[in-house]
Amino acid sequence: QKEVEQNSGPLSVPEGAIASLNCTYSDRGSQSFFWYRQYSGKSPELIMFIYSNGDKEDGRFTAQLNKASQYVSLLIRDSQPSDSATYLCAAWYGSASKIIFGSGTRLSIRP
Amino acid sequence: NAGVTQTPKFQVLKTGQSMTLQCAQDMNHNSMYWYRQDPGMGLRLIYYSASEGTTDKGEVPNGYNVSRLNKREFSLRLESAAPSQTSVYFCASSGSWDTEAFFGQGTRLTVV
């Protein structure tokens, strides 16, 4: 079992709708979680960071964390064509001081 | 402020050749990482260094070696390149649990 799991997609969402991306992790010792966006041929860039249970909002993005269920999600409201990218979920494993990534979900926003 | 700098950006190797990928960060981060990215596989951790003087294996360490030369620099070495090592390699660094990982621009390696 991978330490961080995501559906690979592709996930197709109409412009203006809400895109929902999900991620699960296996180690209860994980302390914090990150969502990165990666455009084709580019390096990943951070969108959101969350370490407390509940929701964290930043503009059109909301990250949700449920440590009891070992579940992290990212909601993108009012989806735009520029949101089309691969979204990578990552977990910080404090006991080892390492960051593990999921395989990424490819998101496509259709006009 | 350059962030994380990787060299080279592109490289073609013949099977059996060796090479070293260089990475340097100027953010005074303790942790540094080497990942490889293959289509549909996300970022897989090859090796990481939680602090100067320490290195640990990640998910896919076979065929690679690393050196944490000092706090700034973390190199990845392929001793005998194989076609299976064709990939995009990313170096990254982070401060601690509550700081993001910053990435270099990547190295596209092809082994023929």
PDB file of C-alpha atoms in Angstrom:
ATOM      1  CA  GLN A   1       0.000   0.000   0.000  1.00  0.00           C
ATOM      2  CA  LYS A   2       1.354   3.381  -1.015  1.00  0.00           C
ATOM      3  CA  GLU A   3       1.803   5.806   1.830  1.00  0.00           C
ATOM      4  CA  VAL A   4      -0.193   8.493   0.007  1.00  0.00           C
ATOM      5  CA  GLU A   5      -2.901   7.504  -2.480  1.00  0.00           C
ATOM      6  CA  GLN A   6      -4.828   9.525  -5.034  1.00  0.00           C
ATOM      7  CA  ASN A   7      -7.094   8.690  -7.950  1.00  0.00           C
ATOM      8  CA  SER A   8      -5.092   9.301 -11.092  1.00  0.00           C
ATOM      9  CA  GLY A   9      -8.047  10.662 -13.049  1.00  0.00           C
ATOM     10  CA  PRO A  10      -8.440  12.312 -15.411  1.00  0.00           C
ATOM     11  CA  LEU A  11     -11.131  14.290 -13.656  1.00  0.00           C
ATOM     12  CA  SER A  12     -13.166  16.434 -16.026  1.00  0.00           C
ATOM     13  CA  VAL A  13     -15.144  19.347 -14.593  1.00  0.00           C
ATOM     14  CA  PRO A  14     -17.105  22.077 -16.434  1.00  0.00           C
ATOM     15  CA  GLU A  15     -15.885  25.640 -16.131  1.00  0.00           C
ATOM     16  CA  GLY A  16     -17.426  27.395 -13.145  1.00  0.00           C
ATOM     17  CA  ALA A  17     -18.164  24.169 -11.250  1.00  0.00           C
ATOM     18  CA  ILE A  18     -16.501  22.794  -8.104  1.00  0.00           C
ATOM     19  CA  ALA A  19     -13.633  20.365  -8.563  1.00  0.00           C
ATOM     20  CA  SER A  20     -13.100  17.905  -5.714  1.00  0.00           C
ATOM     21  CA  LEU A  21      -9.783  16.103  -5.334  1.00  0.00           C
ATOM     22  CA  ASN A  22      -9.193  13.410  -2.746  1.00  0.00           C
ATOM     23  CA  CYS A  23      -6.222  11.823  -1.018  1.00  0.00           C
ATOM     24  CA  THR A  24      -5.730   9.198   1.686  1.00  0.00           C
ATOM     25  CA  TYR A  25      -2.624   8.454   3.710  1.00  0.00           C
ATOM     26  CA  SER A  26      -1.539   5.368   5.606  1.00  0.00           C
ATOM     27  CA  ASP A  27       0.636   6.645   8.473  1.00  0.00           C
ATOM     28  CA  ARG A  28      -1.221   8.156  11.419  1.00  0.00           C
ATOM     29  CA  GLY A  29       2.050   9.812  12.382  1.00  0.00           C
ATOM     30  CA  SER A  30       1.804  12.195   9.425  1.00  0.00           C
ATOM     31  CA  GLN A  31       1.782  15.729  10.767  1.00  0.00           C
ATOM     32  CA  SER A  32       0.981  17.975   7.854  1.00  0.00           C
ATOM     33  CA  PHE A  33      -0.320  17.803   4.344  1.00  0.00           C
ATOM     34  CA  PHE A  34       0.258  19.724   1.163  1.00  0.00           C
ATOM     35  CA  TRP A  35      -1.476  20.191  -2.159  1.00  0.00           C
ATOM     36  CA  TYR A  36       0.750  21.016  -5.116  1.00  0.00           C
ATOM     37  CA  ARG A  37      -0.243  21.934  -8.650  1.00  0.00           C
ATOM     38  CA  GLN A  38       1.963  20.881 -11.538  1.00  0.00           C
ATOM     39  CA  TYR A  39       1.604  22.062 -15.109  1.00  0.00           C
ATOM     40  CA  SER A  40       3.021  19.878 -17.846  1.00  0.00           C
ATOM     41  CA  GLY A  41       6.806  20.203 -18.039  1.00  0.00           C
ATOM     42  CA  LYS A  42       7.011  22.378 -14.938  1.00  0.00           C
ATOM     43  CA  SER A  43       7.970  21.928 -11.302  1.00  0.00           C
ATOM     44  CA  PRO A  44       5.280  21.421  -8.649  1.00  0.00           C
ATOM     45  CA  GLU A  45       4.098  24.580  -6.888  1.00  0.00           C
ATOM     46  CA  LEU A  46       2.371  24.738  -3.511  1.00  0.00           C
ATOM     47  CA  ILE A  47      -1.333  25.608  -3.397  1.00  0.00           C
ATOM     48  CA  MET A  48      -2.371  24.759   0.143  1.00  0.00           C
ATOM     49  CA  PHE A  49      -0.920  23.455   3.389  1.00  0.00           C
ATOM     50  CA  ILE A  50      -2.996  22.046   6.264  1.00  0.00           C
ATOM     51  CA  TYR A  51      -2.160  20.398   9.574  1.00  0.00           C
ATOM     52  CA  SER A  52      -5.289  20.819  11.713  1.00  0.00           C
ATOM     53  CA  ASN A  53      -8.529  18.901  11.371  1.00  0.00           C
ATOM     54  CA  GLY A  54     -11.195  20.825   9.525  1.00  0.00           C
ATOM     55  CA  ASP A  55     -11.235  23.226   6.625  1.00  0.00           C
ATOM     56  CA  LYS A  56      -8.738  25.815   5.478  1.00  0.00           C
ATOM     57  CA  GLU A  57      -9.737  28.310   2.818  1.00  0.00           C
ATOM     58  CA  ASP A  58      -7.581  30.420   0.524  1.00  0.00           C
ATOM     59  CA  GLY A  59      -9.421  32.219  -2.249  1.00  0.00           C
ATOM     60  CA  ARG A  60     -11.079  29.662  -4.513  1.00  0.00           C
ATOM     61  CA  PHE A  61      -9.270  26.778  -2.794  1.00  0.00           C
ATOM     62  CA  THR A  62     -10.353  24.872   0.322  1.00  0.00           C
ATOM     63  CA  ALA A  63      -8.315  22.099   1.889  1.00  0.00           C
ATOM     64  CA  GLN A  64     -10.028  19.657   4.224  1.00  0.00           C
ATOM     65  CA  LEU A  65      -8.329  17.312   6.695  1.00  0.00           C
ATOM     66  CA  ASN A  66      -9.847  14.447   8.653  1.00  0.00           C
ATOM     67  CA  LYS A  67      -7.136  12.722  10.678  1.00  0.00           C
ATOM     68  CA  ALA A  68      -9.497  10.090  12.086  1.00  0.00           C
ATOM     69  CA  SER A  69     -10.294   8.921   8.547  1.00  0.00           C
ATOM     70  CA  GLN A  70      -6.773   9.704   7.273  1.00  0.00           C
ATOM     71  CA  TYR A  71      -8.292  11.717   4.471  1.00  0.00           C
ATOM     72  CA  VAL A  72      -7.327  14.993   2.811  1.00  0.00           C
ATOM     73  CA  SER A  73      -9.210  16.787   0.099  1.00  0.00           C
ATOM     74  CA  LEU A  74      -8.936  19.885  -2.060  1.00  0.00           C
ATOM     75  CA  LEU A  75     -11.944  21.779  -3.378  1.00  0.00           C
ATOM     76  CA  ILE A  76     -11.583  24.272  -6.208  1.00  0.00           C
ATOM     77  CA  ARG A  77     -14.573  26.582  -6.573  1.00  0.00           C
ATOM     78  CA  ASP A  78     -15.477  28.424  -9.787  1.00  0.00           C
ATOM     79  CA  SER A  79     -13.083  26.223 -11.761  1.00  0.00           C
ATOM     80  CA  GLN A  80     -11.181  27.977 -14.542  1.00  0.00           C
ATOM     81  CA  PRO A  81      -9.419  26.518 -17.604  1.00  0.00           C
ATOM     82  CA  SER A  82      -6.139  27.629 -15.995  1.00  0.00           C
ATOM     83  CA  ASP A  83      -6.829  25.140 -13.198  1.00  0.00           C
ATOM     84  CA  SER A  84      -6.250  22.291 -15.656  1.00  0.00           C
ATOM     85  CA  ALA A  85      -3.143  20.582 -14.281  1.00  0.00           C
ATOM     86  CA  THR A  86      -2.005  17.612 -12.205  1.00  0.00           C
ATOM     87  CA  TYR A  87      -2.630  17.990  -8.480  1.00  0.00           C
ATOM     88  CA  LEU A  88      -0.282  16.242  -6.101  1.00  0.00           C
ATOM     89  CA  CYS A  89      -1.105  15.448  -2.509  1.00  0.00           C
ATOM     90  CA  ALA A  90       1.844  15.149  -0.103  1.00  0.00           C
ATOM     91  CA  ALA A  91       2.316  14.208   3.549  1.00  0.00           C
ATOM     92  CA  TRP A  92       5.072  15.145   5.951  1.00  0.00           C
ATOM     93  CA  TYR A  93       6.279  12.186   8.005  1.00  0.00           C
ATOM     94  CA  GLY A  94       7.724  13.846  11.085  1.00  0.00           C
ATOM     95  CA  SER A  95       9.370  10.750  12.526  1.00  0.00           C
ATOM     96  CA  ALA A  96      11.564  10.520   9.445  1.00  0.00           C
ATOM     97  CA  SER A  97      11.550  14.157   8.310  1.00  0.00           C
ATOM     98  CA  LYS A  98      10.481  13.261   4.805  1.00  0.00           C
ATOM     99  CA  ILE A  99       7.735  14.289   2.417  1.00  0.00           C
ATOM    100  CA  ILE A 100       5.911  11.582   0.463  1.00  0.00           C
ATOM    101  CA  PHE A 101       3.801  12.368  -2.593  1.00  0.00           C
ATOM    102  CA  GLY A 102       0.839  10.636  -4.114  1.00  0.00           C
ATOM    103  CA  SER A 103       0.720   9.748  -7.781  1.00  0.00           C
ATOM    104  CA  GLY A 104      -1.290  12.862  -8.654  1.00  0.00           C
ATOM    105  CA  THR A 105      -4.735  13.517 -10.117  1.00  0.00           C
ATOM    106  CA  ARG A 106      -5.011  15.008 -13.576  1.00  0.00           C
ATOM    107  CA  LEU A 107      -7.731  17.680 -13.643  1.00  0.00           C
ATOM    108  CA  SER A 108      -9.233  19.008 -16.851  1.00  0.00           C
ATOM    109  CA  ILE A 109     -11.596  21.995 -16.850  1.00  0.00           C
ATOM    110  CA  ARG A 110     -13.807  21.992 -19.939  1.00  0.00           C
ATOM    111  CA  PRO A 111     -15.191  25.301 -21.269  1.00  0.00           C
TER     112      PRO A 111
ATOM    113  CA  ASN B   1      17.267  34.514  -3.986  1.00  0.00           C
ATOM    114  CA  ALA B   2      17.720  31.516  -6.305  1.00  0.00           C
ATOM    115  CA  GLY B   3      15.855  28.940  -4.157  1.00  0.00           C
ATOM    116  CA  VAL B   4      16.731  25.431  -5.369  1.00  0.00           C
ATOM    117  CA  THR B   5      19.115  25.100  -8.312  1.00  0.00           C
ATOM    118  CA  GLN B   6      19.583  21.841 -10.199  1.00  0.00           C
ATOM    119  CA  THR B   7      22.074  21.036 -12.913  1.00  0.00           C
ATOM    120  CA  PRO B   8      21.962  19.926 -15.647  1.00  0.00           C
ATOM    121  CA  LYS B   9      18.470  20.551 -17.099  1.00  0.00           C
ATOM    122  CA  PHE B  10      18.808  17.891 -19.775  1.00  0.00           C
ATOM    123  CA  GLN B  11      21.101  14.890 -20.145  1.00  0.00           C
ATOM    124  CA  VAL B  12      21.376  11.913 -22.460  1.00  0.00           C
ATOM    125  CA  LEU B  13      23.429   8.962 -21.264  1.00  0.00           C
ATOM    126  CA  LYS B  14      24.376   5.669 -22.784  1.00  0.00           C
ATOM    127  CA  THR B  15      23.626   2.521 -20.833  1.00  0.00           C
ATOM    128  CA  GLY B  16      26.406   1.891 -18.334  1.00  0.00           C
ATOM    129  CA  GLN B  17      27.623   5.478 -18.152  1.00  0.00           C
ATOM    130  CA  SER B  18      27.744   7.315 -14.856  1.00  0.00           C
ATOM    131  CA  MET B  19      26.772  10.840 -13.935  1.00  0.00           C
ATOM    132  CA  THR B  20      26.045  13.084 -10.984  1.00  0.00           C
ATOM    133  CA  LEU B  21      23.069  15.426 -10.688  1.00  0.00           C
ATOM    134  CA  GLN B  22      23.844  18.493  -8.624  1.00  0.00           C
ATOM    135  CA  CYS B  23      21.449  20.360  -6.345  1.00  0.00           C
ATOM    136  CA  ALA B  24      21.973  23.409  -4.155  1.00  0.00           C
ATOM    137  CA  GLN B  25      19.583  25.459  -2.009  1.00  0.00           C
ATOM    138  CA  ASP B  26      20.114  28.859  -0.447  1.00  0.00           C
ATOM    139  CA  MET B  27      17.203  28.848   2.031  1.00  0.00           C
ATOM    140  CA  ASN B  28      19.112  27.306   4.960  1.00  0.00           C
ATOM    141  CA  HIS B  29      16.802  24.283   4.877  1.00  0.00           C
ATOM    142  CA  ASN B  30      17.633  21.185   6.878  1.00  0.00           C
ATOM    143  CA  SER B  31      15.895  18.618   4.660  1.00  0.00           C
ATOM    144  CA  MET B  32      16.702  17.884   1.043  1.00  0.00           C
ATOM    145  CA  TYR B  33      15.178  15.339  -1.319  1.00  0.00           C
ATOM    146  CA  TRP B  34      15.624  13.656  -4.664  1.00  0.00           C
ATOM    147  CA  TYR B  35      12.481  12.518  -6.472  1.00  0.00           C
ATOM    148  CA  ARG B  36      11.907  10.956  -9.829  1.00  0.00           C
ATOM    149  CA  GLN B  37       8.744  11.471 -11.855  1.00  0.00           C
ATOM    150  CA  ASP B  38       7.506   9.065 -14.477  1.00  0.00           C
ATOM    151  CA  PRO B  39       4.225   9.368 -16.395  1.00  0.00           C
ATOM    152  CA  GLY B  40       1.296   8.450 -14.125  1.00  0.00           C
ATOM    153  CA  MET B  41       3.564   7.723 -11.160  1.00  0.00           C
ATOM    154  CA  GLY B  42       3.639  11.034  -9.367  1.00  0.00           C
ATOM    155  CA  LEU B  43       6.801  11.920  -7.458  1.00  0.00           C
ATOM    156  CA  ARG B  44       8.645   8.953  -5.993  1.00  0.00           C
ATOM    157  CA  LEU B  45      11.243   9.571  -3.312  1.00  0.00           C
ATOM    158  CA  ILE B  46      14.681   8.210  -4.173  1.00  0.00           C
ATOM    159  CA  TYR B  47      16.783   9.434  -1.242  1.00  0.00           C
ATOM    160  CA  TYR B  48      16.473  12.175   1.291  1.00  0.00           C
ATOM    161  CA  SER B  49      18.622  13.923   3.845  1.00  0.00           C
ATOM    162  CA  ALA B  50      16.929  15.155   7.016  1.00  0.00           C
ATOM    163  CA  SER B  51      19.987  17.100   8.082  1.00  0.00           C
ATOM    164  CA  GLU B  52      23.585  17.720   7.130  1.00  0.00           C
ATOM    165  CA  GLY B  53      25.545  14.506   7.484  1.00  0.00           C
ATOM    166  CA  THR B  54      22.581  12.124   7.206  1.00  0.00           C
ATOM    167  CA  THR B  55      21.009  10.376   4.234  1.00  0.00           C
ATOM    168  CA  ASP B  56      18.221   7.803   4.035  1.00  0.00           C
ATOM    169  CA  LYS B  57      16.640   5.639   1.386  1.00  0.00           C
ATOM    170  CA  GLY B  58      13.259   6.537   0.018  1.00  0.00           C
ATOM    171  CA  GLU B  59      10.807   4.472  -2.041  1.00  0.00           C
ATOM    172  CA  VAL B  60      13.042   3.714  -5.051  1.00  0.00           C
ATOM    173  CA  PRO B  61      16.750   3.896  -4.049  1.00  0.00           C
ATOM    174  CA  ASN B  62      18.148   1.049  -6.157  1.00  0.00           C
ATOM    175  CA  GLY B  63      20.731   2.172  -8.712  1.00  0.00           C
ATOM    176  CA  TYR B  64      21.383   5.515  -7.020  1.00  0.00           C
ATOM    177  CA  ASN B  65      23.707   6.992  -4.445  1.00  0.00           C
ATOM    178  CA  VAL B  66      23.632  10.376  -2.767  1.00  0.00           C
ATOM    179  CA  SER B  67      25.951  12.741  -0.936  1.00  0.00           C
ATOM    180  CA  ARG B  68      24.968  15.559   1.382  1.00  0.00           C
ATOM    181  CA  LEU B  69      28.100  17.575   0.829  1.00  0.00           C
ATOM    182  CA  ASN B  70      27.104  20.341   3.244  1.00  0.00           C
ATOM    183  CA  LYS B  71      23.884  22.002   4.332  1.00  0.00           C
ATOM    184  CA  ARG B  72      23.414  23.615   0.902  1.00  0.00           C
ATOM    185  CA  GLU B  73      24.263  20.786  -1.479  1.00  0.00           C
ATOM    186  CA  PHE B  74      22.792  17.336  -2.120  1.00  0.00           C
ATOM    187  CA  SER B  75      23.958  15.333  -5.124  1.00  0.00           C
ATOM    188  CA  LEU B  76      22.514  12.240  -6.791  1.00  0.00           C
ATOM    189  CA  ARG B  77      24.791   9.779  -8.564  1.00  0.00           C
ATOM    190  CA  LEU B  78      23.963   7.118 -11.117  1.00  0.00           C
ATOM    191  CA  GLU B  79      26.907   4.719 -11.158  1.00  0.00           C
ATOM    192  CA  SER B  80      25.809   2.622 -14.159  1.00  0.00           C
ATOM    193  CA  ALA B  81      22.834   4.137 -15.939  1.00  0.00           C
ATOM    194  CA  ALA B  82      20.040   1.878 -17.183  1.00  0.00           C
ATOM    195  CA  PRO B  83      17.130   2.668 -19.560  1.00  0.00           C
ATOM    196  CA  SER B  84      14.763   2.197 -16.571  1.00  0.00           C
ATOM    197  CA  GLN B  85      16.315   5.324 -15.059  1.00  0.00           C
ATOM    198  CA  THR B  86      14.987   7.486 -17.885  1.00  0.00           C
ATOM    199  CA  SER B  87      12.864   9.998 -15.994  1.00  0.00           C
ATOM    200  CA  VAL B  88      12.527  13.556 -14.809  1.00  0.00           C
ATOM    201  CA  TYR B  89      14.455  14.134 -11.596  1.00  0.00           C
ATOM    202  CA  PHE B  90      13.520  16.809  -9.081  1.00  0.00           C
ATOM    203  CA  CYS B  91      15.534  18.042  -6.167  1.00  0.00           C
ATOM    204  CA  ALA B  92      13.634  19.713  -3.328  1.00  0.00           C
ATOM    205  CA  SER B  93      14.286  21.170   0.101  1.00  0.00           C
ATOM    206  CA  SER B  94      12.178  22.013   3.128  1.00  0.00           C
ATOM    207  CA  GLY B  95      12.674  23.590   6.524  1.00  0.00           C
ATOM    208  CA  SER B  96      10.487  21.445   8.756  1.00  0.00           C
ATOM    209  CA  TRP B  97       7.021  19.948   9.165  1.00  0.00           C
ATOM    210  CA  ASP B  98       5.237  23.214   8.702  1.00  0.00           C
ATOM    211  CA  THR B  99       7.031  24.502   5.655  1.00  0.00           C
ATOM    212  CA  GLU B 100       6.521  23.546   2.058  1.00  0.00           C
ATOM    213  CA  ALA B 101       9.029  21.752  -0.106  1.00  0.00           C
ATOM    214  CA  PHE B 102      10.606  24.003  -2.708  1.00  0.00           C
ATOM    215  CA  PHE B 103      11.535  22.374  -5.994  1.00  0.00           C
ATOM    216  CA  GLY B 104      14.292  22.822  -8.495  1.00  0.00           C
ATOM    217  CA  GLN B 105      13.424  23.110 -12.178  1.00  0.00           C
ATOM    218  CA  GLY B 106      14.030  19.414 -12.833  1.00  0.00           C
ATOM    219  CA  THR B 107      16.479  17.354 -14.884  1.00  0.00           C
ATOM    220  CA  ARG B 108      15.171  15.425 -17.858  1.00  0.00           C
ATOM    221  CA  LEU B 109      17.391  12.347 -18.152  1.00  0.00           C
ATOM    222  CA  THR B 110      17.291   9.901 -21.048  1.00  0.00           C
ATOM    223  CA  VAL B 111      19.285   6.682 -20.965  1.00  0.00           C
ATOM    224  CA  VAL B 112      19.699   4.995 -24.352  1.00  0.00           C
TER     225      VAL B 112
END
